Amino acid sequence: MNKTLTPRPGPGILDIAKYVPGDSGASASGPIYKLSSNETPLGASPKAISAFKSAAGTLNLYPDGGASRLREAIAAFYGLNPDHIVCGSGSDEILSLLAQAYLRAGDEAVISRHGFLMYEICARANGARPVFAAETDLTASVDHLLEALSDKTRMVFLANPNNPTGTYLPFDEVRRLHGALPDDVVLVLDAAYAEYVRRNDYEAGIELVANTANVVMTRTFSKIYGLAGLRLGWAYCPENIAAVLNRVRGPFNVSAPAIAAGVAALEDRGFTEQAVEHNARWLDWLRSEITALGLRVTPSAGNFLLIHFPDEPGRGAADADAFLSARGLILRRLENYRLPHCLRTSVGTDAANHALVDALRAFLAG
Ligand SMILES: *Cc1c(COP(=O)(O)O)cnc(C)c1O
């Protein structure tokens, strides 16, 4: 036996930088405000929590592998065909399955320069090469995405709105992007923040999926619905892509408590409306207060805000992060998104938002 051999992963896998999740705790003495992962500050709907608890009585049983109740609830909510919906353990799983099904070694996946990190991970995990397209004002650029295409391109990932920048593409731009793609390239529209968007020119992608054979829209229960810990997402797909995802996914990839809580969360429209209201009010407030302090922020359509810091010793993003962490305010550093001079903050509770602005004021004064 040759003792110098070790198991080797597939091509590309060791090129994946380890994912650094949003920090969850500081060594501060007072309250901790976790603003690093775009979670809702409002928790989950009490109805979803109660449905989750009720599912505890039947944990010995496998879930419905087709997640039929949930797919039907989603279909009814949005007016979709349930056969074209595939649920997953978070939309992250759906992204992974799409990459696993449609990308192989030597292929290319086109990603916007500051696009969501999962896309690069998904591409590399399958030996495909991520090709990054330049942005304009931290916004995805259809022209640059199209310039990045080659005959090896098999997939284009677009988060709309994008995390961590918060910027979005008006839907006529998304349609223009799709119109210029070859029919055998999959366009993945990640609409994780769609529920928060209040813009007349925005669409999540439902119509485009319905009328094409190569567009997938992914959605999540992790953000507005406050079920990030449960891991629940879904995709709306053309028939051919749904058939592929249903072949590669695990037969029980969504848990019974997740199905139950997801259905209840969807039904609690009042709770969702309050969450949208809370976000709109405080996103606006944070933008204007932080701008008034003399810091630049990027206009956001999501539930988070990108704050820019000067590239000066003692005044930069890393300095601000240390100052804020010591006061219990956990924001997200963005070096791995090529945004070293920025911090991303989620919209928090009333108290968290005030604490953040007060701490930023103190940081700038110090
Ligand atoms: C948070 C987020 C998701 C959600 O991922 P889940 O796996 O559903 O929790 C997907 N895409 C983007 C861009 C996100 O920011």
mmCIF file of C-alpha atoms and ligand atoms in Angstrom:
data_model
loop_
_atom_site.group_PDB
_atom_site.id
_atom_site.type_symbol
_atom_site.label_atom_id
_atom_site.label_comp_id
_atom_site.label_asym_id
_atom_site.label_seq_id
_atom_site.Cartn_x
_atom_site.Cartn_y
_atom_site.Cartn_z
ATOM 1 C CA MET A 1 0.000 0.000 0.000
ATOM 2 C CA ASN A 2 1.300 3.463 -0.849
ATOM 3 C CA LYS A 3 1.090 5.539 2.335
ATOM 4 C CA THR A 4 1.874 8.817 0.584
ATOM 5 C CA LEU A 5 -1.409 8.845 -1.322
ATOM 6 C CA THR A 6 -4.358 10.820 0.058
ATOM 7 C CA PRO A 7 -7.857 11.130 -1.341
ATOM 8 C CA ARG A 8 -7.981 13.976 -3.832
ATOM 9 C CA PRO A 9 -11.116 16.092 -4.355
ATOM 10 C CA GLY A 10 -12.325 16.962 -7.818
ATOM 11 C CA PRO A 11 -10.738 19.756 -9.881
ATOM 12 C CA GLY A 12 -11.384 23.259 -8.569
ATOM 13 C CA ILE A 13 -12.517 22.279 -5.088
ATOM 14 C CA LEU A 14 -9.315 23.292 -3.316
ATOM 15 C CA ASP A 15 -9.468 26.673 -5.099
ATOM 16 C CA ILE A 16 -12.537 27.538 -3.051
ATOM 17 C CA ALA A 17 -11.670 30.038 -0.344
ATOM 18 C CA LYS A 18 -13.197 28.992 2.944
ATOM 19 C CA TYR A 19 -16.549 30.725 3.401
ATOM 20 C CA VAL A 20 -16.397 33.254 6.243
ATOM 21 C CA PRO A 21 -19.932 33.649 7.557
ATOM 22 C CA GLY A 22 -21.217 36.840 9.140
ATOM 23 C CA ASP A 23 -19.777 37.147 12.648
ATOM 24 C CA SER A 24 -22.235 36.201 15.366
ATOM 25 C CA GLY A 25 -20.904 37.517 18.637
ATOM 26 C CA ALA A 26 -18.571 40.142 20.068
ATOM 27 C CA SER A 27 -16.731 40.328 23.358
ATOM 28 C CA ALA A 28 -18.736 43.433 24.276
ATOM 29 C CA SER A 29 -20.387 43.660 27.673
ATOM 30 C CA GLY A 30 -23.728 45.227 26.667
ATOM 31 C CA PRO A 31 -26.310 43.952 24.189
ATOM 32 C CA ILE A 32 -25.095 42.313 20.987
ATOM 33 C CA TYR A 33 -26.626 43.477 17.730
ATOM 34 C CA LYS A 34 -25.933 40.948 14.995
ATOM 35 C CA LEU A 35 -26.206 42.897 11.769
ATOM 36 C CA SER A 36 -23.874 40.737 9.714
ATOM 37 C CA SER A 37 -26.074 38.238 7.873
ATOM 38 C CA ASN A 38 -29.148 40.108 6.592
ATOM 39 C CA GLU A 39 -31.430 38.230 8.957
ATOM 40 C CA THR A 40 -34.727 39.884 9.838
ATOM 41 C CA PRO A 41 -34.740 41.633 13.215
ATOM 42 C CA LEU A 42 -38.411 40.718 13.674
ATOM 43 C CA GLY A 43 -38.116 36.960 14.066
ATOM 44 C CA ALA A 44 -40.424 34.505 12.329
ATOM 45 C CA SER A 45 -44.209 34.705 12.230
ATOM 46 C CA PRO A 46 -45.740 33.279 15.439
ATOM 47 C CA LYS A 47 -47.870 31.104 13.158
ATOM 48 C CA ALA A 48 -44.746 29.638 11.526
ATOM 49 C CA ILE A 49 -43.217 28.981 14.929
ATOM 50 C CA SER A 50 -46.354 27.225 16.076
ATOM 51 C CA ALA A 51 -46.480 25.101 12.903
ATOM 52 C CA PHE A 52 -42.825 24.204 13.460
ATOM 53 C CA LYS A 53 -43.598 23.091 17.012
ATOM 54 C CA SER A 54 -46.570 21.024 15.887
ATOM 55 C CA ALA A 55 -44.292 19.129 13.513
ATOM 56 C CA ALA A 56 -42.348 17.878 16.539
ATOM 57 C CA GLY A 57 -44.930 15.143 17.103
ATOM 58 C CA THR A 58 -44.081 13.300 13.894
ATOM 59 C CA LEU A 59 -40.302 13.599 13.678
ATOM 60 C CA ASN A 60 -40.023 9.831 13.287
ATOM 61 C CA LEU A 61 -41.624 10.052 9.846
ATOM 62 C CA TYR A 62 -39.880 11.035 6.641
ATOM 63 C CA PRO A 63 -41.220 14.250 5.155
ATOM 64 C CA ASP A 64 -43.273 14.373 1.971
ATOM 65 C CA GLY A 65 -40.401 14.142 -0.514
ATOM 66 C CA GLY A 66 -42.261 16.294 -3.003
ATOM 67 C CA ALA A 67 -43.012 19.034 -0.433
ATOM 68 C CA SER A 68 -46.452 19.146 -2.095
ATOM 69 C CA ARG A 69 -48.206 21.271 0.519
ATOM 70 C CA LEU A 70 -45.508 23.872 0.367
ATOM 71 C CA ARG A 71 -45.268 23.908 -3.415
ATOM 72 C CA GLU A 72 -49.033 24.284 -3.618
ATOM 73 C CA ALA A 73 -49.014 27.109 -1.078
ATOM 74 C CA ILE A 74 -46.271 28.920 -3.017
ATOM 75 C CA ALA A 75 -48.083 28.283 -6.300
ATOM 76 C CA ALA A 76 -51.332 29.691 -4.911
ATOM 77 C CA PHE A 77 -49.581 32.708 -3.432
ATOM 78 C CA TYR A 78 -47.859 33.693 -6.696
ATOM 79 C CA GLY A 79 -50.226 32.162 -9.240
ATOM 80 C CA LEU A 80 -47.731 29.560 -10.474
ATOM 81 C CA ASN A 81 -47.872 25.958 -11.605
ATOM 82 C CA PRO A 82 -46.703 23.848 -8.601
ATOM 83 C CA ASP A 83 -45.059 21.352 -10.968
ATOM 84 C CA HIS A 84 -42.539 24.030 -11.891
ATOM 85 C CA ILE A 85 -41.510 24.693 -8.280
ATOM 86 C CA VAL A 86 -38.643 22.818 -6.635
ATOM 87 C CA CYS A 87 -37.946 23.294 -2.924
ATOM 88 C CA GLY A 88 -34.564 23.034 -1.273
ATOM 89 C CA SER A 89 -32.696 23.220 1.978
ATOM 90 C CA GLY A 90 -32.191 26.962 1.560
ATOM 91 C CA SER A 91 -31.836 28.526 -1.852
ATOM 92 C CA ASP A 92 -28.140 27.733 -1.441
ATOM 93 C CA GLU A 93 -28.984 24.087 -2.060
ATOM 94 C CA ILE A 94 -30.870 24.999 -5.223
ATOM 95 C CA LEU A 95 -27.877 26.989 -6.472
ATOM 96 C CA SER A 96 -25.601 24.016 -5.759
ATOM 97 C CA LEU A 97 -27.942 21.617 -7.530
ATOM 98 C CA LEU A 98 -28.149 23.865 -10.577
ATOM 99 C CA ALA A 99 -24.366 24.047 -10.758
ATOM 100 C CA GLN A 100 -24.033 20.293 -10.210
ATOM 101 C CA ALA A 101 -26.502 19.583 -12.995
ATOM 102 C CA TYR A 102 -25.342 22.093 -15.605
ATOM 103 C CA LEU A 103 -21.638 22.817 -14.943
ATOM 104 C CA ARG A 104 -18.700 20.532 -15.432
ATOM 105 C CA ALA A 105 -14.911 20.828 -15.549
ATOM 106 C CA GLY A 106 -13.792 23.357 -18.140
ATOM 107 C CA ASP A 107 -17.122 25.194 -18.290
ATOM 108 C CA GLU A 108 -17.467 28.850 -17.347
ATOM 109 C CA ALA A 109 -19.988 30.606 -15.151
ATOM 110 C CA VAL A 110 -20.382 34.353 -15.518
ATOM 111 C CA ILE A 111 -20.754 36.280 -12.264
ATOM 112 C CA SER A 112 -20.927 39.985 -11.581
ATOM 113 C CA ARG A 113 -17.769 41.307 -9.887
ATOM 114 C CA HIS A 114 -19.340 41.842 -6.456
ATOM 115 C CA GLY A 115 -21.947 39.101 -6.865
ATOM 116 C CA PHE A 116 -23.043 36.775 -4.059
ATOM 117 C CA LEU A 117 -20.185 34.479 -3.006
ATOM 118 C CA MET A 118 -22.130 31.216 -3.310
ATOM 119 C CA TYR A 119 -21.973 31.474 -7.116
ATOM 120 C CA GLU A 120 -18.205 31.236 -7.186
ATOM 121 C CA ILE A 121 -18.291 28.350 -4.693
ATOM 122 C CA CYS A 122 -20.894 26.483 -6.770
ATOM 123 C CA ALA A 123 -18.924 26.950 -9.983
ATOM 124 C CA ARG A 124 -15.575 25.870 -8.523
ATOM 125 C CA ALA A 125 -17.108 22.911 -6.690
ATOM 126 C CA ASN A 126 -17.929 21.498 -10.117
ATOM 127 C CA GLY A 127 -14.595 22.343 -11.706
ATOM 128 C CA ALA A 128 -16.050 25.253 -13.645
ATOM 129 C CA ARG A 129 -14.289 28.604 -13.903
ATOM 130 C CA PRO A 130 -15.986 31.703 -12.482
ATOM 131 C CA VAL A 131 -15.608 34.616 -14.901
ATOM 132 C CA PHE A 132 -16.175 37.967 -13.229
ATOM 133 C CA ALA A 133 -17.814 40.822 -15.128
ATOM 134 C CA ALA A 134 -17.067 44.429 -14.235
ATOM 135 C CA GLU A 135 -19.835 46.486 -12.631
ATOM 136 C CA THR A 136 -20.904 50.092 -13.022
ATOM 137 C CA ASP A 137 -21.383 51.993 -9.734
ATOM 138 C CA LEU A 138 -21.443 48.678 -7.852
ATOM 139 C CA THR A 139 -24.341 47.584 -10.048
ATOM 140 C CA ALA A 140 -24.343 44.587 -12.372
ATOM 141 C CA SER A 141 -23.773 45.680 -15.959
ATOM 142 C CA VAL A 142 -25.562 43.788 -18.702
ATOM 143 C CA ASP A 143 -22.994 44.969 -21.241
ATOM 144 C CA HIS A 144 -20.094 43.660 -19.170
ATOM 145 C CA LEU A 145 -21.888 40.399 -18.367
ATOM 146 C CA LEU A 146 -22.399 39.849 -22.086
ATOM 147 C CA GLU A 147 -18.754 40.687 -22.849
ATOM 148 C CA ALA A 148 -17.750 37.972 -20.363
ATOM 149 C CA LEU A 149 -19.537 35.240 -22.342
ATOM 150 C CA SER A 150 -17.526 32.703 -24.271
ATOM 151 C CA ASP A 151 -18.372 29.462 -25.994
ATOM 152 C CA LYS A 152 -17.601 27.790 -22.650
ATOM 153 C CA THR A 153 -20.245 29.728 -20.733
ATOM 154 C CA ARG A 154 -22.967 27.446 -19.400
ATOM 155 C CA MET A 155 -24.457 29.580 -16.637
ATOM 156 C CA VAL A 156 -24.944 33.236 -15.674
ATOM 157 C CA PHE A 157 -25.691 34.051 -12.032
ATOM 158 C CA LEU A 158 -27.417 37.303 -11.152
ATOM 159 C CA ALA A 159 -28.609 38.289 -7.690
ATOM 160 C CA ASN A 160 -31.306 40.898 -8.117
ATOM 161 C CA PRO A 161 -31.059 42.813 -5.839
ATOM 162 C CA ASN A 162 -27.473 41.814 -5.193
ATOM 163 C CA ASN A 163 -25.946 41.010 -1.845
ATOM 164 C CA PRO A 164 -23.702 42.683 -0.580
ATOM 165 C CA THR A 165 -24.123 45.810 -2.715
ATOM 166 C CA GLY A 166 -27.918 46.203 -2.419
ATOM 167 C CA THR A 167 -28.158 47.418 -6.010
ATOM 168 C CA TYR A 168 -30.627 45.985 -8.508
ATOM 169 C CA LEU A 169 -31.229 45.830 -12.242
ATOM 170 C CA PRO A 170 -34.505 47.140 -13.693
ATOM 171 C CA PHE A 171 -36.279 44.276 -15.352
ATOM 172 C CA ASP A 172 -35.942 45.547 -18.897
ATOM 173 C CA GLU A 173 -32.184 45.174 -18.365
ATOM 174 C CA VAL A 174 -32.627 41.585 -17.161
ATOM 175 C CA ARG A 175 -34.731 40.901 -20.256
ATOM 176 C CA ARG A 176 -32.016 42.412 -22.440
ATOM 177 C CA LEU A 177 -29.459 40.146 -20.766
ATOM 178 C CA HIS A 178 -31.603 37.086 -21.351
ATOM 179 C CA GLY A 179 -32.330 38.077 -24.936
ATOM 180 C CA ALA A 180 -28.623 38.106 -25.770
ATOM 181 C CA LEU A 181 -27.804 34.751 -24.127
ATOM 182 C CA PRO A 182 -27.541 31.549 -26.132
ATOM 183 C CA ASP A 183 -30.515 29.277 -25.430
ATOM 184 C CA ASP A 184 -28.320 26.623 -23.820
ATOM 185 C CA VAL A 185 -26.940 28.954 -21.139
ATOM 186 C CA VAL A 186 -28.865 28.868 -17.838
ATOM 187 C CA LEU A 187 -29.698 32.288 -16.411
ATOM 188 C CA VAL A 188 -30.089 32.039 -12.625
ATOM 189 C CA LEU A 189 -32.028 34.964 -11.148
ATOM 190 C CA ASP A 190 -31.494 34.927 -7.396
ATOM 191 C CA ALA A 191 -34.319 36.996 -5.936
ATOM 192 C CA ALA A 192 -33.565 36.412 -2.232
ATOM 193 C CA TYR A 193 -34.575 39.997 -1.406
ATOM 194 C CA ALA A 194 -37.487 40.407 -3.838
ATOM 195 C CA GLU A 195 -40.072 40.885 -1.073
ATOM 196 C CA TYR A 196 -38.264 43.993 0.149
ATOM 197 C CA VAL A 197 -37.998 45.763 -3.187
ATOM 198 C CA ARG A 198 -40.216 48.793 -3.706
ATOM 199 C CA ARG A 199 -39.345 49.933 -7.202
ATOM 200 C CA ASN A 200 -41.719 50.211 -10.144
ATOM 201 C CA ASP A 201 -39.173 48.889 -12.622
ATOM 202 C CA TYR A 202 -38.329 45.747 -10.627
ATOM 203 C CA GLU A 203 -39.553 42.198 -11.238
ATOM 204 C CA ALA A 204 -38.262 39.039 -9.588
ATOM 205 C CA GLY A 205 -38.378 37.035 -12.843
ATOM 206 C CA ILE A 206 -41.592 34.986 -12.750
ATOM 207 C CA GLU A 207 -42.708 35.999 -16.239
ATOM 208 C CA LEU A 208 -39.325 35.412 -17.773
ATOM 209 C CA VAL A 209 -39.206 31.891 -16.306
ATOM 210 C CA ALA A 210 -42.726 31.177 -17.520
ATOM 211 C CA ASN A 211 -41.916 32.118 -21.103
ATOM 212 C CA THR A 212 -38.461 30.614 -21.569
ATOM 213 C CA ALA A 213 -36.638 27.301 -21.199
ATOM 214 C CA ASN A 214 -33.368 28.542 -19.678
ATOM 215 C CA VAL A 215 -34.222 30.896 -16.791
ATOM 216 C CA VAL A 216 -34.555 29.880 -13.124
ATOM 217 C CA MET A 217 -35.689 32.180 -10.316
ATOM 218 C CA THR A 218 -34.583 31.257 -6.795
ATOM 219 C CA ARG A 219 -36.291 32.473 -3.622
ATOM 220 C CA THR A 220 -35.715 32.001 0.087
ATOM 221 C CA PHE A 221 -37.539 31.822 3.400
ATOM 222 C CA SER A 222 -34.363 33.010 5.142
ATOM 223 C CA LYS A 223 -34.842 36.747 4.792
ATOM 224 C CA ILE A 224 -38.285 38.362 4.991
ATOM 225 C CA TYR A 225 -39.850 35.207 6.500
ATOM 226 C CA GLY A 226 -37.221 34.937 9.202
ATOM 227 C CA LEU A 227 -36.603 31.191 8.795
ATOM 228 C CA ALA A 228 -32.858 31.266 8.074
ATOM 229 C CA GLY A 229 -32.158 28.698 10.787
ATOM 230 C CA LEU A 230 -34.612 26.251 9.279
ATOM 231 C CA ARG A 231 -33.025 26.242 5.769
ATOM 232 C CA LEU A 232 -35.791 26.618 3.210
ATOM 233 C CA GLY A 233 -35.740 27.951 -0.328
ATOM 234 C CA TRP A 234 -37.365 27.263 -3.670
ATOM 235 C CA ALA A 235 -36.915 27.690 -7.377
ATOM 236 C CA TYR A 236 -39.397 28.452 -10.105
ATOM 237 C CA CYS A 237 -38.185 26.690 -13.227
ATOM 238 C CA PRO A 238 -39.161 25.759 -16.746
ATOM 239 C CA GLU A 239 -40.384 22.158 -16.952
ATOM 240 C CA ASN A 240 -37.098 20.822 -18.327
ATOM 241 C CA ILE A 241 -35.036 22.321 -15.491
ATOM 242 C CA ALA A 242 -37.504 21.255 -12.771
ATOM 243 C CA ALA A 243 -37.220 17.694 -14.126
ATOM 244 C CA VAL A 244 -33.425 17.877 -13.843
ATOM 245 C CA LEU A 245 -33.430 19.329 -10.312
ATOM 246 C CA ASN A 246 -35.894 16.679 -9.176
ATOM 247 C CA ARG A 247 -33.483 14.007 -10.404
ATOM 248 C CA VAL A 248 -30.370 15.349 -8.682
ATOM 249 C CA ARG A 249 -31.840 16.500 -5.374
ATOM 250 C CA GLY A 250 -32.045 14.203 -2.379
ATOM 251 C CA PRO A 251 -35.480 12.600 -2.163
ATOM 252 C CA PHE A 252 -36.105 14.187 1.280
ATOM 253 C CA ASN A 253 -34.119 17.401 0.928
ATOM 254 C CA VAL A 254 -36.637 19.566 2.795
ATOM 255 C CA SER A 255 -37.557 18.653 6.367
ATOM 256 C CA ALA A 256 -41.123 18.252 7.624
ATOM 257 C CA PRO A 257 -40.838 21.138 10.140
ATOM 258 C CA ALA A 258 -39.540 23.363 7.324
ATOM 259 C CA ILE A 259 -42.487 22.460 5.083
ATOM 260 C CA ALA A 260 -44.960 23.163 7.894
ATOM 261 C CA ALA A 261 -43.363 26.449 8.924
ATOM 262 C CA GLY A 262 -43.001 27.613 5.327
ATOM 263 C CA VAL A 263 -46.696 27.137 4.594
ATOM 264 C CA ALA A 264 -47.686 29.005 7.767
ATOM 265 C CA ALA A 265 -45.205 31.812 7.086
ATOM 266 C CA LEU A 266 -46.633 32.364 3.606
ATOM 267 C CA GLU A 267 -50.164 32.493 4.979
ATOM 268 C CA ASP A 268 -49.338 35.143 7.570
ATOM 269 C CA ARG A 269 -49.487 38.043 5.141
ATOM 270 C CA GLY A 270 -49.978 40.619 7.892
ATOM 271 C CA PHE A 271 -46.670 39.648 9.445
ATOM 272 C CA THR A 272 -44.863 39.911 6.110
ATOM 273 C CA GLU A 273 -46.384 43.326 5.436
ATOM 274 C CA GLN A 274 -45.156 44.567 8.803
ATOM 275 C CA ALA A 275 -41.683 43.280 8.003
ATOM 276 C CA VAL A 276 -41.677 45.157 4.692
ATOM 277 C CA GLU A 277 -42.875 48.327 6.446
ATOM 278 C CA HIS A 278 -40.256 48.063 9.151
ATOM 279 C CA ASN A 279 -37.539 47.599 6.573
ATOM 280 C CA ALA A 280 -38.612 50.456 4.320
ATOM 281 C CA ARG A 281 -38.803 52.902 7.213
ATOM 282 C CA TRP A 282 -35.491 51.985 8.821
ATOM 283 C CA LEU A 283 -33.543 51.500 5.599
ATOM 284 C CA ASP A 284 -34.464 55.037 4.692
ATOM 285 C CA TRP A 285 -33.635 56.291 8.164
ATOM 286 C CA LEU A 286 -30.233 54.561 8.224
ATOM 287 C CA ARG A 287 -29.386 55.875 4.770
ATOM 288 C CA SER A 288 -30.128 59.468 5.684
ATOM 289 C CA GLU A 289 -28.567 59.350 9.180
ATOM 290 C CA ILE A 290 -25.363 57.676 8.006
ATOM 291 C CA THR A 291 -25.091 60.022 5.025
ATOM 292 C CA ALA A 292 -25.533 62.968 7.399
ATOM 293 C CA LEU A 293 -22.517 61.697 9.359
ATOM 294 C CA GLY A 294 -20.451 62.204 6.210
ATOM 295 C CA LEU A 295 -20.184 58.543 5.149
ATOM 296 C CA ARG A 296 -21.210 57.400 1.700
ATOM 297 C CA VAL A 297 -23.771 54.617 1.406
ATOM 298 C CA THR A 298 -24.829 52.736 -1.710
ATOM 299 C CA PRO A 299 -28.593 52.994 -2.354
ATOM 300 C CA SER A 300 -30.082 49.617 -1.419
ATOM 301 C CA ALA A 301 -33.236 47.817 -2.517
ATOM 302 C CA GLY A 302 -32.775 45.073 0.098
ATOM 303 C CA ASN A 303 -32.754 44.802 3.900
ATOM 304 C CA PHE A 304 -29.138 45.900 4.286
ATOM 305 C CA LEU A 305 -26.874 48.797 3.479
ATOM 306 C CA LEU A 306 -23.326 49.116 2.175
ATOM 307 C CA ILE A 307 -21.347 51.774 4.079
ATOM 308 C CA HIS A 308 -18.159 53.183 2.539
ATOM 309 C CA PHE A 309 -15.205 54.281 4.672
ATOM 310 C CA PRO A 310 -12.214 56.386 3.663
ATOM 311 C CA ASP A 311 -8.959 54.574 2.912
ATOM 312 C CA GLU A 312 -7.156 56.414 5.738
ATOM 313 C CA PRO A 313 -5.277 55.030 8.746
ATOM 314 C CA GLY A 314 -7.540 54.935 11.789
ATOM 315 C CA ARG A 315 -10.648 55.804 9.782
ATOM 316 C CA GLY A 316 -11.060 52.801 7.502
ATOM 317 C CA ALA A 317 -13.552 49.951 7.385
ATOM 318 C CA ALA A 318 -11.366 47.642 9.511
ATOM 319 C CA ASP A 319 -10.982 50.355 12.170
ATOM 320 C CA ALA A 320 -14.709 51.012 12.158
ATOM 321 C CA ASP A 321 -15.396 47.283 12.413
ATOM 322 C CA ALA A 322 -13.141 46.965 15.480
ATOM 323 C CA PHE A 323 -14.758 50.012 17.090
ATOM 324 C CA LEU A 324 -18.287 48.786 16.409
ATOM 325 C CA SER A 325 -17.586 45.173 17.471
ATOM 326 C CA ALA A 326 -16.280 46.368 20.823
ATOM 327 C CA ARG A 327 -19.677 48.027 21.289
ATOM 328 C CA GLY A 328 -21.639 44.909 20.385
ATOM 329 C CA LEU A 329 -22.404 45.934 16.804
ATOM 330 C CA ILE A 330 -21.491 43.099 14.462
ATOM 331 C CA LEU A 331 -21.322 44.194 10.828
ATOM 332 C CA ARG A 332 -19.957 42.331 7.821
ATOM 333 C CA ARG A 333 -16.432 42.876 6.499
ATOM 334 C CA LEU A 334 -16.283 42.507 2.731
ATOM 335 C CA GLU A 335 -12.675 41.787 1.769
ATOM 336 C CA ASN A 336 -13.746 38.518 0.158
ATOM 337 C CA TYR A 337 -16.209 40.478 -1.972
ATOM 338 C CA ARG A 338 -13.421 42.800 -3.163
ATOM 339 C CA LEU A 339 -14.938 45.646 -1.147
ATOM 340 C CA PRO A 340 -12.236 46.189 1.507
ATOM 341 C CA HIS A 341 -13.336 49.763 2.250
ATOM 342 C CA CYS A 342 -16.933 48.878 2.986
ATOM 343 C CA LEU A 343 -18.960 47.341 5.784
ATOM 344 C CA ARG A 344 -22.398 45.905 5.265
ATOM 345 C CA THR A 345 -25.068 46.330 7.905
ATOM 346 C CA SER A 346 -28.467 44.684 8.071
ATOM 347 C CA VAL A 347 -31.479 46.765 8.988
ATOM 348 C CA GLY A 348 -32.002 45.982 12.664
ATOM 349 C CA THR A 349 -34.489 46.599 15.415
ATOM 350 C CA ASP A 350 -35.227 50.202 16.387
ATOM 351 C CA ALA A 351 -32.663 49.881 19.199
ATOM 352 C CA ALA A 352 -29.998 48.339 16.944
ATOM 353 C CA ASN A 353 -30.393 50.996 14.277
ATOM 354 C CA HIS A 354 -30.053 53.806 16.825
ATOM 355 C CA ALA A 355 -27.095 52.080 18.480
ATOM 356 C CA LEU A 356 -25.374 51.767 15.105
ATOM 357 C CA VAL A 357 -25.769 55.411 14.155
ATOM 358 C CA ASP A 358 -24.666 56.551 17.638
ATOM 359 C CA ALA A 359 -21.592 54.315 17.483
ATOM 360 C CA LEU A 360 -20.670 55.487 13.980
ATOM 361 C CA ARG A 361 -20.952 59.088 15.195
ATOM 362 C CA ALA A 362 -18.627 58.296 18.097
ATOM 363 C CA PHE A 363 -16.187 56.525 15.771
ATOM 364 C CA LEU A 364 -16.016 59.495 13.424
ATOM 365 C CA ALA A 365 -15.627 61.950 16.324
ATOM 366 C CA GLY A 366 -12.827 59.881 17.887
HETATM 367 C C1 LIG B 1 -29.273 35.320 1.915
HETATM 368 C C2 LIG B 1 -29.153 35.034 0.468
HETATM 369 C C3 LIG B 1 -29.649 33.860 -0.068
HETATM 370 C C4 LIG B 1 -30.412 32.896 0.809
HETATM 371 O O1 LIG B 1 -29.770 31.725 0.994
HETATM 372 P P1 LIG B 1 -30.532 30.559 1.781
HETATM 373 O O2 LIG B 1 -29.692 29.395 1.464
HETATM 374 O O3 LIG B 1 -31.908 30.465 1.206
HETATM 375 O O4 LIG B 1 -30.543 30.934 3.224
HETATM 376 C C5 LIG B 1 -29.530 33.632 -1.421
HETATM 377 N N1 LIG B 1 -28.964 34.548 -2.225
HETATM 378 C C6 LIG B 1 -28.506 35.706 -1.746
HETATM 379 C C7 LIG B 1 -27.953 36.716 -2.682
HETATM 380 C C8 LIG B 1 -28.554 35.974 -0.374
HETATM 381 O O5 LIG B 1 -28.071 37.115 0.105
#
